[in-house]
Amino acid sequence: MGTLDSDNLRDRPIGVFDSGLGGLTVVGELASLVPGEDIVYLGDSARVPYGIKSLDTVRRFAMEDAAFLLRFSPKLIVVACNTASSAGVEPLRRRCGVKVVDVIRPGALAAVELTDGAIGVIGTEATIASGAYRRAIREIDPQREVYSQACPLLVPIVEEGREPSDPIVLHVLTDYLSRLQRRRCGALILGCTHYPLLAGAIGKLMGPDIPLVNSGQAAAKLIGQKLADEGISNPRPSGGYLHCYTTDNPQRFARLAERFGGRAADHVEYVGTDELESQPQLTNETR
Ligand code: DGL
């Protein structure tokens, strides 16, 4: 028998936020690992991309995104966005009053477990500049070589729906990956929500000996484990709902959601950034 607390948490949704549609790749991983969980997703499409903004701005957005999700009394909040995760989730952890899972540490851990060699990381400009993956890897293994490469063109390329076999995609990828290819990495972290959609092309260019680490997938595995360990998994074997909120055009969001998340959203609703900005702020260390 569970405790009152765990009984109470089981039926609650998981809250997930991202700068836009990309975080639905993490939702897709959750949906296949823990299909009974309900998910409330916020995609901040009006303010995407986060990846070219300052970390201070991204932290402010992340705080507003998390505050919005708290309205749904989630059992935990997932920061699906690598850039928001890189900006630091400790303030969120202190202020949200529920567990907060980011994608950086799970991705770093998965990569360190996969190889003894150097680790490559690709991500947005802000993610790479933050050094968050390097720090997370070095916390696990202080001696580890880490080679990072910002790939700012990949997010718009994926958003535009370009196929991985498109010559433009291959040209851009070849340019970004050439430095990492020379470094002979033992694994490559896909440190951005959008990159799993290009995994086929990235894998081909890096070669069969270099496993790709999907940080969203690593985070989803950790979440499944955490829910089970704490006895707060939804007992339903499947059929969890996916309710999405977006700060921009809900029709476009609904149309593209399936490409990113592998499943259609059950409900898509607009929420304005003015509403996010005017919420009571999470200013206290504990709510
Ligand atoms: N979701 C972002 C990330 O994973 C990519 C899109 C953006 O730049 O906002 O870093």
Short mmCIF file of C-alpha atoms and ligand atoms in Angstrom, two decimals:
data_model
loop_
_atom_site.label_atom_id
_atom_site.label_comp_id
_atom_site.label_asym_id
_atom_site.label_seq_id
_atom_site.Cartn_x
_atom_site.Cartn_y
_atom_site.Cartn_z
CA MET A 1 0.00 0.00 0.00
CA GLY A 2 1.30 3.49 -0.85
CA THR A 3 1.53 6.38 1.53
CA LEU A 4 -1.09 9.11 1.40
CA ASP A 5 1.40 11.27 -0.47
CA SER A 6 2.22 8.73 -3.17
CA ASP A 7 -1.48 7.83 -3.59
CA ASN A 8 -2.14 11.49 -4.10
CA LEU A 9 0.68 11.96 -6.63
CA ARG A 10 0.03 8.92 -8.84
CA ASP A 11 -2.86 10.44 -10.77
CA ARG A 12 -1.26 13.80 -11.28
CA PRO A 13 0.16 14.76 -14.68
CA ILE A 14 3.81 15.27 -15.55
CA GLY A 15 4.48 18.89 -16.52
CA VAL A 16 6.90 19.42 -19.42
CA PHE A 17 8.08 22.70 -20.87
CA ASP A 18 10.22 23.75 -23.79
CA SER A 19 10.88 26.82 -25.90
CA GLY A 20 8.52 25.45 -28.58
CA LEU A 21 7.78 22.21 -30.36
CA GLY A 22 11.16 20.52 -29.84
CA GLY A 23 10.42 19.30 -26.33
CA LEU A 24 7.79 17.03 -27.82
CA THR A 25 10.68 14.71 -28.75
CA VAL A 26 11.09 14.22 -24.99
CA VAL A 27 7.33 13.72 -24.64
CA GLY A 28 7.60 11.04 -27.36
CA GLU A 29 10.20 9.21 -25.28
CA LEU A 30 8.03 9.51 -22.16
CA ALA A 31 4.99 8.29 -24.07
CA SER A 32 6.78 5.11 -25.08
CA LEU A 33 8.38 4.46 -21.67
CA VAL A 34 5.53 5.49 -19.36
CA PRO A 35 2.44 5.49 -21.62
CA GLY A 36 -0.03 5.66 -18.74
CA GLU A 37 1.19 9.07 -17.56
CA ASP A 38 -0.83 12.18 -18.34
CA ILE A 39 1.29 15.02 -19.70
CA VAL A 40 0.69 18.77 -19.67
CA TYR A 41 3.11 20.48 -22.07
CA LEU A 42 3.93 24.13 -22.47
CA GLY A 43 5.70 25.16 -25.70
CA ASP A 44 6.79 28.78 -25.59
CA SER A 45 6.62 29.14 -29.38
CA ALA A 46 6.18 32.93 -29.28
CA ARG A 47 9.61 33.34 -27.68
CA VAL A 48 11.46 30.51 -29.47
CA PRO A 49 14.43 30.21 -30.01
CA TYR A 50 15.86 30.26 -26.51
CA GLY A 51 19.16 29.05 -27.93
CA ILE A 52 20.35 32.46 -29.11
CA LYS A 53 19.26 34.39 -26.02
CA SER A 54 21.21 35.31 -22.90
CA LEU A 55 21.09 32.82 -20.04
CA ASP A 56 19.47 35.49 -17.80
CA THR A 57 16.58 35.85 -20.24
CA VAL A 58 16.25 32.08 -20.60
CA ARG A 59 16.18 31.70 -16.78
CA ARG A 60 13.37 34.25 -16.54
CA PHE A 61 11.38 32.46 -19.26
CA ALA A 62 11.97 29.09 -17.58
CA MET A 63 10.69 30.44 -14.27
CA GLU A 64 7.51 31.70 -15.98
CA ASP A 65 7.04 28.43 -17.87
CA ALA A 66 7.37 26.39 -14.67
CA ALA A 67 5.02 28.72 -12.76
CA PHE A 68 2.41 28.15 -15.46
CA LEU A 69 2.74 24.35 -15.23
CA LEU A 70 2.30 24.47 -11.45
CA ARG A 71 -1.35 25.41 -12.07
CA PHE A 72 -1.91 21.78 -13.06
CA SER A 73 -0.44 20.39 -9.81
CA PRO A 74 2.09 18.18 -11.63
CA LYS A 75 3.88 15.35 -9.86
CA LEU A 76 7.10 16.58 -11.42
CA ILE A 77 8.30 19.14 -13.93
CA VAL A 78 10.55 18.24 -16.85
CA VAL A 79 12.75 20.92 -18.38
CA ALA A 80 12.81 19.36 -21.85
CA CYS A 81 14.69 22.29 -23.38
CA ASN A 82 18.47 21.80 -23.34
CA THR A 83 19.03 25.55 -23.39
CA ALA A 84 16.75 26.13 -20.39
CA SER A 85 18.37 23.16 -18.63
CA SER A 86 21.81 24.66 -19.36
CA ALA A 87 20.79 27.98 -17.88
CA GLY A 88 20.54 26.20 -14.53
CA VAL A 89 17.58 24.50 -12.89
CA GLU A 90 18.62 24.93 -9.24
CA PRO A 91 16.48 28.08 -8.76
CA LEU A 92 13.52 26.14 -10.23
CA ARG A 93 14.21 23.21 -7.93
CA ARG A 94 14.23 25.49 -4.90
CA ARG A 95 11.14 27.42 -5.85
CA CYS A 96 8.77 24.95 -7.51
CA GLY A 97 7.97 22.73 -4.54
CA VAL A 98 7.90 19.67 -6.85
CA LYS A 99 10.71 17.63 -8.38
CA VAL A 100 12.35 19.19 -11.41
CA VAL A 101 14.19 16.99 -13.94
CA ASP A 102 16.48 18.50 -16.57
CA VAL A 103 18.07 16.85 -19.59
CA ILE A 104 21.75 17.72 -19.06
CA ARG A 105 22.82 15.36 -16.28
CA PRO A 106 20.93 12.33 -17.69
CA GLY A 107 22.55 12.95 -21.11
CA ALA A 108 26.01 13.37 -19.58
CA LEU A 109 25.62 10.20 -17.51
CA ALA A 110 24.44 8.14 -20.47
CA ALA A 111 27.43 9.29 -22.53
CA VAL A 112 29.99 8.56 -19.79
CA GLU A 113 28.49 5.07 -19.39
CA LEU A 114 28.76 4.44 -23.14
CA THR A 115 32.41 5.26 -23.67
CA ASP A 116 35.78 5.68 -21.96
CA GLY A 117 36.85 8.01 -24.74
CA ALA A 118 36.27 11.68 -25.46
CA ILE A 119 32.69 12.92 -25.59
CA GLY A 120 31.36 15.26 -28.26
CA VAL A 121 28.46 17.58 -27.58
CA ILE A 122 26.36 19.50 -30.07
CA GLY A 123 23.75 22.05 -29.05
CA THR A 124 22.48 25.58 -29.45
CA GLU A 125 24.79 28.54 -29.12
CA ALA A 126 23.59 29.23 -25.55
CA THR A 127 23.85 25.59 -24.45
CA ILE A 128 27.42 25.27 -25.70
CA ALA A 129 28.46 28.69 -24.35
CA SER A 130 27.07 27.78 -20.91
CA GLY A 131 29.48 24.83 -20.62
CA ALA A 132 26.72 22.90 -18.81
CA TYR A 133 27.37 19.54 -20.51
CA ARG A 134 31.12 19.85 -19.99
CA ARG A 135 30.57 20.55 -16.28
CA ALA A 136 28.09 17.70 -15.90
CA ILE A 137 30.47 15.24 -17.62
CA ARG A 138 33.46 16.42 -15.57
CA GLU A 139 31.45 16.07 -12.34
CA ILE A 140 31.04 12.40 -13.20
CA ASP A 141 34.57 11.93 -14.61
CA PRO A 142 36.94 14.86 -13.99
CA GLN A 143 39.52 13.63 -16.53
CA ARG A 144 37.17 13.29 -19.44
CA GLU A 145 37.88 15.14 -22.70
CA VAL A 146 34.83 17.02 -23.96
CA TYR A 147 34.57 18.64 -27.39
CA SER A 148 31.64 20.93 -28.04
CA GLN A 149 30.19 22.43 -31.17
CA ALA A 150 27.35 24.94 -31.45
CA CYS A 151 25.05 24.20 -34.40
CA PRO A 152 22.72 27.22 -34.61
CA LEU A 153 21.35 26.43 -38.07
CA LEU A 154 19.95 23.03 -37.13
CA VAL A 155 16.89 24.26 -35.18
CA PRO A 156 15.46 26.32 -38.08
CA ILE A 157 16.29 23.50 -40.50
CA VAL A 158 14.27 21.00 -38.44
CA GLU A 159 11.45 23.47 -37.80
CA GLU A 160 11.20 23.96 -41.55
CA GLY A 161 10.62 20.24 -41.97
CA ARG A 162 13.71 19.56 -44.08
CA GLU A 163 14.36 15.86 -44.57
CA PRO A 164 17.66 14.46 -43.18
CA SER A 165 18.59 13.46 -46.75
CA ASP A 166 18.16 17.04 -48.04
CA PRO A 167 21.50 18.26 -49.52
CA ILE A 168 21.25 21.49 -47.51
CA VAL A 169 20.94 19.51 -44.28
CA LEU A 170 23.89 17.32 -45.19
CA HIS A 171 26.00 20.31 -46.17
CA VAL A 172 25.33 22.12 -42.88
CA LEU A 173 25.88 18.97 -40.83
CA THR A 174 29.13 18.16 -42.62
CA ASP A 175 30.42 21.61 -41.79
CA TYR A 176 29.42 21.44 -38.10
CA LEU A 177 30.57 17.87 -37.51
CA SER A 178 33.93 17.95 -39.30
CA ARG A 179 35.81 19.24 -36.23
CA LEU A 180 34.25 16.58 -34.00
CA GLN A 181 35.04 13.87 -36.56
CA ARG A 182 38.73 14.80 -36.35
CA ARG A 183 38.64 14.53 -32.53
CA ARG A 184 37.71 10.85 -32.59
CA CYS A 185 34.98 11.06 -29.98
CA GLY A 186 33.70 7.87 -28.33
CA ALA A 187 30.11 9.18 -28.19
CA LEU A 188 28.20 12.24 -29.33
CA ILE A 189 25.52 13.91 -27.22
CA LEU A 190 22.59 15.34 -29.17
CA GLY A 191 22.24 18.28 -26.79
CA CYS A 192 19.16 19.89 -28.30
CA THR A 193 15.52 18.85 -28.49
CA HIS A 194 15.51 19.05 -32.29
CA TYR A 195 18.54 16.94 -33.10
CA PRO A 196 16.96 13.49 -32.62
CA LEU A 197 15.01 14.27 -35.80
CA LEU A 198 18.34 14.42 -37.64
CA ALA A 199 19.85 11.41 -35.85
CA GLY A 200 19.94 9.30 -39.03
CA ALA A 201 22.01 11.86 -40.94
CA ILE A 202 24.23 12.70 -37.95
CA GLY A 203 24.86 9.00 -37.32
CA LYS A 204 25.83 8.43 -40.96
CA LEU A 205 28.31 11.29 -40.92
CA MET A 206 29.87 10.34 -37.58
CA GLY A 207 30.08 6.65 -38.52
CA PRO A 208 28.84 3.44 -36.89
CA ASP A 209 31.47 3.44 -34.12
CA ILE A 210 30.21 6.62 -32.52
CA PRO A 211 26.99 6.10 -30.59
CA LEU A 212 24.62 9.05 -30.37
CA VAL A 213 23.19 9.96 -27.00
CA ASN A 214 19.66 11.32 -26.99
CA SER A 215 19.48 13.41 -23.80
CA GLY A 216 15.67 13.48 -23.89
CA GLN A 217 15.58 9.71 -24.01
CA ALA A 218 18.08 9.47 -21.14
CA ALA A 219 15.93 11.90 -19.10
CA ALA A 220 12.76 9.91 -19.88
CA LYS A 221 14.44 6.70 -18.64
CA LEU A 222 15.46 8.43 -15.44
CA ILE A 223 11.92 9.77 -14.94
CA GLY A 224 10.39 6.30 -15.46
CA GLN A 225 12.81 4.94 -12.87
CA LYS A 226 12.17 7.78 -10.42
CA LEU A 227 8.38 7.39 -10.63
CA ALA A 228 8.64 3.64 -10.05
CA ASP A 229 11.16 4.00 -7.18
CA GLU A 230 8.98 6.54 -5.43
CA GLY A 231 5.77 4.58 -6.03
CA ILE A 232 4.14 7.45 -7.88
CA SER A 233 3.76 5.92 -11.37
CA ASN A 234 0.28 6.15 -12.79
CA PRO A 235 -1.07 2.57 -12.46
CA ARG A 236 -2.81 2.85 -15.85
CA PRO A 237 -0.79 0.75 -18.35
CA SER A 238 -1.47 3.12 -21.27
CA GLY A 239 -3.76 5.88 -22.51
CA GLY A 240 -2.28 8.92 -20.77
CA TYR A 241 -3.43 12.21 -22.28
CA LEU A 242 -1.24 14.89 -23.87
CA HIS A 243 -2.57 18.40 -23.27
CA CYS A 244 -0.52 21.15 -24.86
CA TYR A 245 -0.38 24.88 -24.30
CA THR A 246 1.45 27.16 -26.69
CA THR A 247 2.23 30.87 -26.56
CA ASP A 248 1.74 31.15 -30.33
CA ASN A 249 -0.46 29.83 -33.14
CA PRO A 250 -2.15 26.68 -31.72
CA GLN A 251 -3.20 25.47 -35.20
CA ARG A 252 0.42 25.35 -36.39
CA PHE A 253 1.44 23.73 -33.12
CA ALA A 254 -1.24 21.02 -33.47
CA ARG A 255 -0.25 20.38 -37.09
CA LEU A 256 3.47 19.94 -36.33
CA ALA A 257 3.18 18.25 -32.93
CA GLU A 258 3.05 14.72 -34.29
CA ARG A 259 6.26 15.11 -36.32
CA PHE A 260 8.15 15.99 -33.14
CA GLY A 261 6.39 13.84 -30.58
CA GLY A 262 5.32 10.83 -32.61
CA ARG A 263 1.74 11.27 -31.45
CA ALA A 264 -0.98 13.85 -31.89
CA ALA A 265 -1.86 16.12 -28.98
CA ASP A 266 -5.28 15.46 -27.44
CA HIS A 267 -5.80 19.14 -26.83
CA VAL A 268 -3.92 22.31 -27.87
CA GLU A 269 -4.69 25.67 -26.30
CA TYR A 270 -3.25 29.16 -26.57
CA VAL A 271 -1.79 30.97 -23.57
CA GLY A 272 -0.34 34.44 -24.07
CA THR A 273 3.15 35.43 -22.97
CA ASP A 274 1.49 38.41 -21.26
CA GLU A 275 -0.33 35.89 -19.08
CA LEU A 276 2.93 34.04 -18.32
CA GLU A 277 4.65 37.31 -17.48
CA SER A 278 1.89 38.56 -15.18
CA GLN A 279 1.64 35.39 -13.07
CA PRO A 280 2.68 35.63 -9.44
CA GLN A 281 6.41 34.97 -9.62
CA LEU A 282 8.10 32.05 -7.90
CA THR A 283 10.16 34.32 -5.71
CA ASN A 284 10.20 32.32 -2.48
CA GLU A 285 12.69 29.53 -1.92
CA THR A 286 9.80 27.21 -0.98
CA ARG A 287 6.29 27.79 -2.12
N1 DGL B 1 14.60 23.58 -27.27
C1 DGL B 1 15.89 24.16 -27.57
C2 DGL B 1 17.00 23.29 -26.98
O1 DGL B 1 16.83 22.12 -26.74
C3 DGL B 1 16.10 24.35 -29.06
C4 DGL B 1 15.26 25.47 -29.65
C5 DGL B 1 15.61 26.83 -29.09
O2 DGL B 1 16.70 27.36 -29.40
O3 DGL B 1 14.80 27.35 -28.35
O4 DGL B 1 18.07 23.81 -26.74
#
